[in-house]
mmCIF file of C-alpha atoms in Angstrom:
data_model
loop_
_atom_site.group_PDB
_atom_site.id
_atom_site.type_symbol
_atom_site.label_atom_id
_atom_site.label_comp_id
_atom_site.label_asym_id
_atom_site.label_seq_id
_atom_site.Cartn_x
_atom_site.Cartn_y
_atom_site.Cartn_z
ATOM 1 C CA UNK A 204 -12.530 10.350 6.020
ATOM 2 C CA UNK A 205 -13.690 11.918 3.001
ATOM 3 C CA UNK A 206 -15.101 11.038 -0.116
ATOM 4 C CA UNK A 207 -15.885 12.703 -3.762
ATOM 5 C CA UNK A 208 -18.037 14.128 -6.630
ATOM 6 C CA UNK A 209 -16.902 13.236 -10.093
ATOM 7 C CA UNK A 210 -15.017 15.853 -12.604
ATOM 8 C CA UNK A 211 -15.135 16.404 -16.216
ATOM 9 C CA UNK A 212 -11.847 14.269 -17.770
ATOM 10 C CA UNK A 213 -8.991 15.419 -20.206
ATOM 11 C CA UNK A 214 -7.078 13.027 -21.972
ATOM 12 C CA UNK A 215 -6.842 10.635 -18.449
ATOM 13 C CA UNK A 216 -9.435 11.056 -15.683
ATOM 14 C CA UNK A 217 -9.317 14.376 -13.594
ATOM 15 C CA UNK A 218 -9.580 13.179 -10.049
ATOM 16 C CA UNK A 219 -11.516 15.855 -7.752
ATOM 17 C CA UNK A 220 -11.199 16.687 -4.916
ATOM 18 C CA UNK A 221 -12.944 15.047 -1.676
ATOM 19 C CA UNK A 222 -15.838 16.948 0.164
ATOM 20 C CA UNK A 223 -15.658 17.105 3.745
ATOM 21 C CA UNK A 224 -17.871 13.233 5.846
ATOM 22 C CA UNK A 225 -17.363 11.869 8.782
ATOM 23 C CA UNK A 226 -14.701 13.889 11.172
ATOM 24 C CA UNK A 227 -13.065 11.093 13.387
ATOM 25 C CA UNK A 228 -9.546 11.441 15.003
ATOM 26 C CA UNK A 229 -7.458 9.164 13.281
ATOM 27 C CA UNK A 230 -3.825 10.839 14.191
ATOM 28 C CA UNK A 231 -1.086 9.661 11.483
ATOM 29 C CA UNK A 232 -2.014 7.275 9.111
ATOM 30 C CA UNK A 233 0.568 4.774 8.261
ATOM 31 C CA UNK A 234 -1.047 2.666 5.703
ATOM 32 C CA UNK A 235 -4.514 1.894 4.595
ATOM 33 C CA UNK A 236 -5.992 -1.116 2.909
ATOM 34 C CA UNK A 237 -9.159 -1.321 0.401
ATOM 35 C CA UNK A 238 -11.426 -4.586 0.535
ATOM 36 C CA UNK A 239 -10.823 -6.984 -2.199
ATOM 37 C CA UNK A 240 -14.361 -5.599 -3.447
ATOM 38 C CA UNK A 241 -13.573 -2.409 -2.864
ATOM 39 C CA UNK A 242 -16.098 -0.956 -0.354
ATOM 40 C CA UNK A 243 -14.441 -0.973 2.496
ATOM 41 C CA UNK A 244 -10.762 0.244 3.630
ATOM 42 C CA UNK A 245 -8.306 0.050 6.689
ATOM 43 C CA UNK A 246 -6.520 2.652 7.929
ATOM 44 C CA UNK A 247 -3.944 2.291 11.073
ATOM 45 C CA UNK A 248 -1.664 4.905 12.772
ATOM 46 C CA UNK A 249 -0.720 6.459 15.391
ATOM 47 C CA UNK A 250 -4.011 6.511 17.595
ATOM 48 C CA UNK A 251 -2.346 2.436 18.285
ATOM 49 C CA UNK A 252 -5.758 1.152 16.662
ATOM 50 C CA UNK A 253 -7.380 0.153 13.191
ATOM 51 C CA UNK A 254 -10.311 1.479 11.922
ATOM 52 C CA UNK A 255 -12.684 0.258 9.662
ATOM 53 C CA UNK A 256 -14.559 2.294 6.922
ATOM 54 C CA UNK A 257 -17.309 2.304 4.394
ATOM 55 C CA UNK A 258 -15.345 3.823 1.268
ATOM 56 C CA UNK A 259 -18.970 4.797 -0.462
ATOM 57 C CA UNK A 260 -20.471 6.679 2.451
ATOM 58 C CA UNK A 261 -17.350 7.945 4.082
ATOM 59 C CA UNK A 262 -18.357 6.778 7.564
ATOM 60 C CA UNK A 263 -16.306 4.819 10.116
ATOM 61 C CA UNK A 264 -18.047 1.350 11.120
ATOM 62 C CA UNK A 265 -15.523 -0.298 13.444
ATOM 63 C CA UNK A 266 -12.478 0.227 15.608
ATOM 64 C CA UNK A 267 -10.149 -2.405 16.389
ATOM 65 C CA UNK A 268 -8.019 -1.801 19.696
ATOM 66 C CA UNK A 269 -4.739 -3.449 21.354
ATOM 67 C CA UNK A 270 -1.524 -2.345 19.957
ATOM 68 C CA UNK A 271 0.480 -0.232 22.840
ATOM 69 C CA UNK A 272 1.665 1.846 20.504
ATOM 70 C CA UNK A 273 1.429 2.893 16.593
ATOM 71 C CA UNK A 274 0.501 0.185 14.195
ATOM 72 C CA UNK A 275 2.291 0.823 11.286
ATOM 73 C CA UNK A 276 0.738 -1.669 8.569
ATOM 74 C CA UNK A 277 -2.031 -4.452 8.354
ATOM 75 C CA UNK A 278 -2.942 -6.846 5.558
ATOM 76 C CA UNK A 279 -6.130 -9.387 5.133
ATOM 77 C CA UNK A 280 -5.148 -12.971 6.270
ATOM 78 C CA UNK A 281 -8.373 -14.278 4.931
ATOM 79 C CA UNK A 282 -12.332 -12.801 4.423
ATOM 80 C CA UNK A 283 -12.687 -13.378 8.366
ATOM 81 C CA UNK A 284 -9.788 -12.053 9.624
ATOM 82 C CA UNK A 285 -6.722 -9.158 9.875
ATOM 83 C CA UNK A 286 -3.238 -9.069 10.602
ATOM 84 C CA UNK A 287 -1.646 -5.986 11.997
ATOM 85 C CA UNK A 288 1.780 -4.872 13.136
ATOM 86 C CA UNK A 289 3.292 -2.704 15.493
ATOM 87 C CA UNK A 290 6.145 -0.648 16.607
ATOM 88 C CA UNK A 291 5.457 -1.915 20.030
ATOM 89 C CA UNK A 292 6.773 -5.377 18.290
ATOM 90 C CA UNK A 293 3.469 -6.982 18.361
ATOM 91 C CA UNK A 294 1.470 -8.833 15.638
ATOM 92 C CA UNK A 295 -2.076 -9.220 15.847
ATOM 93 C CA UNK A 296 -4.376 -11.886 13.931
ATOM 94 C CA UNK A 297 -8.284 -9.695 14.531
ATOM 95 C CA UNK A 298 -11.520 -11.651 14.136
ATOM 96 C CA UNK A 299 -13.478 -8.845 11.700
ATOM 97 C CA UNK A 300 -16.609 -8.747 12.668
ATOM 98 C CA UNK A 301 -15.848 -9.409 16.774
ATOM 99 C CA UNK A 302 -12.645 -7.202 16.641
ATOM 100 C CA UNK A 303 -11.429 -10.045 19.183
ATOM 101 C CA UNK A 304 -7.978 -10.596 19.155
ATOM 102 C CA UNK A 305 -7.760 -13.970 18.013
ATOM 103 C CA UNK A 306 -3.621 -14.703 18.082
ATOM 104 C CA UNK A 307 -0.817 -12.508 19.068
ATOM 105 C CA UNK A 308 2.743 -12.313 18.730
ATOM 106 C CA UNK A 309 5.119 -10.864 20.894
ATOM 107 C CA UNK A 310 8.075 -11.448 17.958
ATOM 108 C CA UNK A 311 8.854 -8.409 15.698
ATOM 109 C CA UNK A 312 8.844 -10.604 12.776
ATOM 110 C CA UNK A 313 6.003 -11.553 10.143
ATOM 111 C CA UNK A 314 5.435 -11.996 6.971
ATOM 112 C CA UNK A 315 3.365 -8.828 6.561
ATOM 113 C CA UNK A 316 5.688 -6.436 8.677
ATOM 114 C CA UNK A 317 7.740 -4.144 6.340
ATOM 115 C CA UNK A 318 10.358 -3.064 8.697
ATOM 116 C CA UNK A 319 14.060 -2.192 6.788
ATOM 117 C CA UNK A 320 17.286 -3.336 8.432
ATOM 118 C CA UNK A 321 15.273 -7.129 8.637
ATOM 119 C CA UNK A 322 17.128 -9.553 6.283
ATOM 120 C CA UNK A 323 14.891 -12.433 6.675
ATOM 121 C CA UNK A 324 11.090 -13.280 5.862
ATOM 122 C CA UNK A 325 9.550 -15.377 8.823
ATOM 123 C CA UNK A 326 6.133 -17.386 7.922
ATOM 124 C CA UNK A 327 3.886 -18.766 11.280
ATOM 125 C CA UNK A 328 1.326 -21.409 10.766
ATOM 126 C CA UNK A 329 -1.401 -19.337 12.920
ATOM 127 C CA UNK A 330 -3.813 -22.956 12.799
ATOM 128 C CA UNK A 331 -1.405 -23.866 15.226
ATOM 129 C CA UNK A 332 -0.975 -20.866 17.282
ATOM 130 C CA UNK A 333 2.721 -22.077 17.888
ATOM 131 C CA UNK A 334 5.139 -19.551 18.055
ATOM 132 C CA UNK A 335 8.237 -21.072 16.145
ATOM 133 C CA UNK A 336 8.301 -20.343 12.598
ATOM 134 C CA UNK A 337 7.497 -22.910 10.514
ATOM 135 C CA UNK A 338 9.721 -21.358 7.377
ATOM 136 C CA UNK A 339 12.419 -18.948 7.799
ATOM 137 C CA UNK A 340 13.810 -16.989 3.963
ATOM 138 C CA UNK A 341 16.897 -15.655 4.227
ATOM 139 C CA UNK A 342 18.109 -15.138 1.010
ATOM 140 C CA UNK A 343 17.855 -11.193 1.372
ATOM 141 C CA UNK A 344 21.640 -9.391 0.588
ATOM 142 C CA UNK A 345 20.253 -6.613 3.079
ATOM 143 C CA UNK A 346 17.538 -4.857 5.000
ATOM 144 C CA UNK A 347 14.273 -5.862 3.673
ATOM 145 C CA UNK A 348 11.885 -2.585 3.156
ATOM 146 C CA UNK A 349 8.573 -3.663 1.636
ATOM 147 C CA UNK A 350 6.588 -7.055 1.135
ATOM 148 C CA UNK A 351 3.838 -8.183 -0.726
ATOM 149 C CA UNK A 352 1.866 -11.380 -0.556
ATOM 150 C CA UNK A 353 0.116 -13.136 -2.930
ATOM 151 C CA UNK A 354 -1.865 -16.354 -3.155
ATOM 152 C CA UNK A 355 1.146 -18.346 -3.579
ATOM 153 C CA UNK A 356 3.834 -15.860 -3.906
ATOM 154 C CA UNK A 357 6.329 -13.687 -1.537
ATOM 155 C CA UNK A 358 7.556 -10.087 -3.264
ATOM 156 C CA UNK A 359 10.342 -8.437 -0.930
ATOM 157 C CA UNK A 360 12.394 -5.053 -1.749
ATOM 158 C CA UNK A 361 15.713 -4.545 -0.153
ATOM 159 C CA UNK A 362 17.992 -1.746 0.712
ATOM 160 C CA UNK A 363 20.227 -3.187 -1.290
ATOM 161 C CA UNK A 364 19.953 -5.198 -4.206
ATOM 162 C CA UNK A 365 21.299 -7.165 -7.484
ATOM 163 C CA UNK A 366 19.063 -5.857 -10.349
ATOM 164 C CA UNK A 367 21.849 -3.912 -13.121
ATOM 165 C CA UNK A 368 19.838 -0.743 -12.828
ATOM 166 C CA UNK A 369 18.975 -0.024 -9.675
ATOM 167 C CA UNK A 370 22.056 -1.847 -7.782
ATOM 168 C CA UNK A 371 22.849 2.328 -5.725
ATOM 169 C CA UNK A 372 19.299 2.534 -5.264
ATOM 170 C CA UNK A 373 17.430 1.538 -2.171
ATOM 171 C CA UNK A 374 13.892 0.031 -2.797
ATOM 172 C CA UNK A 375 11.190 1.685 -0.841
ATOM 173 C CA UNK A 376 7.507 -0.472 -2.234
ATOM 174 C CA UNK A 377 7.264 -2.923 -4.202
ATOM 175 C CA UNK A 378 3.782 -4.902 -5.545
ATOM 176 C CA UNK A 379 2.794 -7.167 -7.934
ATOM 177 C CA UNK A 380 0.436 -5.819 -11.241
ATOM 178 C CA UNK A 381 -3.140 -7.253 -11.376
ATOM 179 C CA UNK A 382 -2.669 -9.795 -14.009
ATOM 180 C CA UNK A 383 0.216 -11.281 -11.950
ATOM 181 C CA UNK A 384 2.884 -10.766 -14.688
ATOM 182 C CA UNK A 385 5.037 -8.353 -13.381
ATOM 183 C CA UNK A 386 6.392 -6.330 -10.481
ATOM 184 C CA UNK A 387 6.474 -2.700 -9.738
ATOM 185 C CA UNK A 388 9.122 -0.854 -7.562
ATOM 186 C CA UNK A 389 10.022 2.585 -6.251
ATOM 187 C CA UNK A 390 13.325 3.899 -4.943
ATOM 188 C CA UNK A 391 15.311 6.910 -3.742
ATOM 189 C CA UNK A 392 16.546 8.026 -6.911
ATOM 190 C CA UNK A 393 13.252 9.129 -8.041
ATOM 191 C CA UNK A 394 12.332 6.438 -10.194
ATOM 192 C CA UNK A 395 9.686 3.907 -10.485
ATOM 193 C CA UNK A 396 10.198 0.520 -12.579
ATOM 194 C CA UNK A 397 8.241 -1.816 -13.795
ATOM 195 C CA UNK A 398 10.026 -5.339 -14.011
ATOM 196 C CA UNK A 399 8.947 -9.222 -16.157
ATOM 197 C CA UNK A 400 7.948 -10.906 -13.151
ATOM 198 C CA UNK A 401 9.402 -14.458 -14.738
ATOM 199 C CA UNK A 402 13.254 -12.814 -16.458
ATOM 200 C CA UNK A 403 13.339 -9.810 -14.420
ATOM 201 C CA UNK A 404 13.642 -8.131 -17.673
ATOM 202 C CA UNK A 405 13.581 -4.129 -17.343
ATOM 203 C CA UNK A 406 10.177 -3.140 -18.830
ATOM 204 C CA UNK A 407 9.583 0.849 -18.441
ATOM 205 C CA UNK A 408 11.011 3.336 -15.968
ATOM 206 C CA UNK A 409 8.876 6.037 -14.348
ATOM 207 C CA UNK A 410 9.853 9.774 -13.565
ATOM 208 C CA UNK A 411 9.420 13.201 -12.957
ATOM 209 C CA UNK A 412 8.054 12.917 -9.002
ATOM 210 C CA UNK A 413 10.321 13.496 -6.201
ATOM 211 C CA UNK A 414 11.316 10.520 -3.637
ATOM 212 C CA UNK A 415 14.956 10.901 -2.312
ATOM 213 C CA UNK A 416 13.899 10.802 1.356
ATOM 214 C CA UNK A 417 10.649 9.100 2.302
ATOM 215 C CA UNK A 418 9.216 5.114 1.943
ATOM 216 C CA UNK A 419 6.541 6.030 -0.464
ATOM 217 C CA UNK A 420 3.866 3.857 -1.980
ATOM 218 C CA UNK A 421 3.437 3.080 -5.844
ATOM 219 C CA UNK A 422 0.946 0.536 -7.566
ATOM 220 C CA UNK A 423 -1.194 -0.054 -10.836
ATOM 221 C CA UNK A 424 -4.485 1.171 -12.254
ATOM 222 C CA UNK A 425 -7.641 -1.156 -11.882
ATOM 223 C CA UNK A 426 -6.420 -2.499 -15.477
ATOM 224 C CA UNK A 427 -2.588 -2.291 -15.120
ATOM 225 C CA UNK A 428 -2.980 0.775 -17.495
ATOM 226 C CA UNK A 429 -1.433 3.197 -15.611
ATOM 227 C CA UNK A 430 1.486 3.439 -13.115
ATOM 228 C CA UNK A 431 1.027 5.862 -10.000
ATOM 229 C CA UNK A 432 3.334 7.046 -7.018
ATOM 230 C CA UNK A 433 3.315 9.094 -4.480
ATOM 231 C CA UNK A 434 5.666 12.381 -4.503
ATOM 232 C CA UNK A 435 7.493 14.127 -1.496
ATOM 233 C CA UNK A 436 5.775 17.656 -3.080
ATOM 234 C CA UNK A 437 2.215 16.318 -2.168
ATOM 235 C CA UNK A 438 1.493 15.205 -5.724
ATOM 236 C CA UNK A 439 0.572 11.544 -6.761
ATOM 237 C CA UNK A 440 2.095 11.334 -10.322
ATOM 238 C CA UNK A 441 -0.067 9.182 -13.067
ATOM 239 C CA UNK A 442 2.265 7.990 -15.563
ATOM 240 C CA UNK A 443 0.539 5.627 -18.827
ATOM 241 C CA UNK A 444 2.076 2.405 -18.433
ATOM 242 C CA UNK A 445 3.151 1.422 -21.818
ATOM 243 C CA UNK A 446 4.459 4.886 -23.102
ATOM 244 C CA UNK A 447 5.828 6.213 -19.762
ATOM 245 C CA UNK A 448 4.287 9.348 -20.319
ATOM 246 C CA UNK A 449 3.327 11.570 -17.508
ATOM 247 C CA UNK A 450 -0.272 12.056 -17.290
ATOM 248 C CA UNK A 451 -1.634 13.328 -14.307
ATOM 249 C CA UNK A 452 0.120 15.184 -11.494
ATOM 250 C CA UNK A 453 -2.693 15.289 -8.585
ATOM 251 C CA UNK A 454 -2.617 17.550 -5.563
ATOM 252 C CA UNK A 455 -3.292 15.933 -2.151
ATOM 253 C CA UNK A 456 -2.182 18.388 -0.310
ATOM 254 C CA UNK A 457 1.156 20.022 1.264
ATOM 255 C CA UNK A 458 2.585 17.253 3.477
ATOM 256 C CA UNK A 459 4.178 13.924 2.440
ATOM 257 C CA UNK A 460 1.310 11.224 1.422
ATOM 258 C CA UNK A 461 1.967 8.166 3.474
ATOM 259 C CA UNK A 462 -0.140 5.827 1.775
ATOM 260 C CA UNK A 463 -2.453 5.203 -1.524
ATOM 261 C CA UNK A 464 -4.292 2.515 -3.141
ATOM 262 C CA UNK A 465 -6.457 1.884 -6.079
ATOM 263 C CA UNK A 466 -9.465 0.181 -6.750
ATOM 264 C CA UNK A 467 -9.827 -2.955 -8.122
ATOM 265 C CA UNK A 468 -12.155 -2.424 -10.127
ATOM 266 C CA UNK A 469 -13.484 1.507 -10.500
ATOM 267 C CA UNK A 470 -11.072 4.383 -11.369
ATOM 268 C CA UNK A 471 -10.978 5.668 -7.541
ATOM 269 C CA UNK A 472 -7.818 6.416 -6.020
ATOM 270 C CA UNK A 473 -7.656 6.469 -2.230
ATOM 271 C CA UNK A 474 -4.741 8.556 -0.600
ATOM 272 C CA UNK A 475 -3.662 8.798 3.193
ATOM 273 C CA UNK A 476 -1.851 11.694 4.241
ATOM 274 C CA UNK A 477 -1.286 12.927 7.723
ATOM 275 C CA UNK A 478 -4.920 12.221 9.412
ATOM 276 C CA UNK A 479 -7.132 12.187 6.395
ATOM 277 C CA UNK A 480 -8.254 9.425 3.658
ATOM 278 C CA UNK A 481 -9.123 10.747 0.645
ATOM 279 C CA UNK A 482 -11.266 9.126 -1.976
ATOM 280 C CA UNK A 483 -10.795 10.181 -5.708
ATOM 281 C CA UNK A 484 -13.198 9.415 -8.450
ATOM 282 C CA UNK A 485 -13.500 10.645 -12.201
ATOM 283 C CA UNK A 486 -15.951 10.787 -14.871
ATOM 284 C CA UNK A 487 -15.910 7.504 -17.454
ATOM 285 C CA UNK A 488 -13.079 8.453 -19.722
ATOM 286 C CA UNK A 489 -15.535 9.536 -23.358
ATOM 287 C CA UNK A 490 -17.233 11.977 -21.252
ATOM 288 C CA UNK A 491 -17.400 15.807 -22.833
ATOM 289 C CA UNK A 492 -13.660 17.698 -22.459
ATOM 290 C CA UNK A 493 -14.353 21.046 -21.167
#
């Protein structure tokens, strides 16, 4: 993992790039997921395990093991513990600070598994540790390619879907913006959108990256101020939320990014790609332009 030294701003903040910390094998990284304070993140892959790390310090501090094969997303079911899937058609509920396995399913279906050519969302009671769903949604028109939970709330993109302007496009992320008000979406025609939550009322489009081929991630700034995505050319694209304006085109590196997230509350960006996590940082935004 590796982490970063600050950089004089522009007109946005110029992200730097990270110095070399800890050297751990983590193979491919699939997804990665920050703490809801921040210091810590996830990452899973292809090494079949999770692995815990301190974002500040760079260091690894725990690995959780029992997938058979590549784990290929995990999500927080609550402060004490994690829920993982895999492509060995597992899902795992982890105890954090044990990293006992606490509950596992053999079923390829959960509600935090983002797996296309799915049409339905499947929700377990894991108090009970029974098996049988206790709600099954199947209102999906087609394969269901991302998912986000909230508190109280289910987002889902589809291969397919009903929305005027992107009805030929298939949805590869989707996630809710901080304040809760509105959704954000990217698809294979290169374009991110940003959609009313409550009238589904179109609300600013997003281009200029390059995503015809790939399920790449997109979110929001810590203060919904900016819209970012990753890019097939190695790029995450910054774009400013309200005029659609691109911003910032950052180089990861050559490959395609799998995976990026922002903190909640700082302006650091943290990017997967192949087997390294990058941590970006900038300089508060009225510091001296060079």
């Amino acid at each position: 993992m590796k982490t970063t030294t600050p950089m004089i701003p522009h007109s946005y903040p110029t992200y730097t790039r990270p110095e070399e910390a800890e050297a751990v094998d983590c193979g491919i990284i699939k997804a990665l997921l920050l703490s809801t304070d921040g210091n810590y993140v996830l990452t899973c892959g292809s090494d079949k395990s999770l692995k815990l790390w301190s974002v500040s310090r760079g260091t690894l501090l725990k690995t959780y093991t029992g997938h058979g094969y590549e784990v290929l997303d995990v999500d927080r079911y609550d402060n004490s513990q994690l829920c993982s899937c895999s492509s060995d058609k597992t899902v795992i509920l982890w105890d954090v600070v044990s990293g006992q396995v606490t509950l596992e399913s053999r079923s390829h279906y959960f509600f935090v598994i983002q797996a296309p050519l799915i049409w339905t969302v499947r929700c377990w009671d894991t108090r009970s540790r029974r098996m049988e769903p206790i709600q099954i949604l199947d209102e999906a028109r087609d394969g269901i390619s991302s998912l986000k939970v909230s508190e109280h709330e289910l987002l889902t993109g589809e291969l397919y879907h009903t929305h005027e302007a992107m009805r030929t496009c298939p949805i590869t992320c989707v996630c809710f913006s901080r304040d809760g008000q509105c959704t954000l979406s990217s698809s294979l025609d290169s374009t991110v959108r940003l959609l009313d939550k409550s009238s589904g009322e179109m609300l600013g489009e997003y281009s200029g990256h390059v995503n015809k081929d790939y399920k790449l991630d997109c979110c929001l700034s810590d203060k919904d101020t900016r819209v970012l995505s990753w890019s097939e050319d190695g790029h995450v694209y910054f774009w400013d939320l309200v005029e659609g304006s691109l911003t910032l085109k950052l180089p990861v590196g050559k490959a395609v990014v799998q995976s990026l997230s922002f903190h909640p509350t700082e302006p650091r960006l943290l990017t997967a790609m192949e087997g390294r996590v990058q941590v970006w940082g900038a300089e508060p935004e009225d510091a001296a332009v060079e």
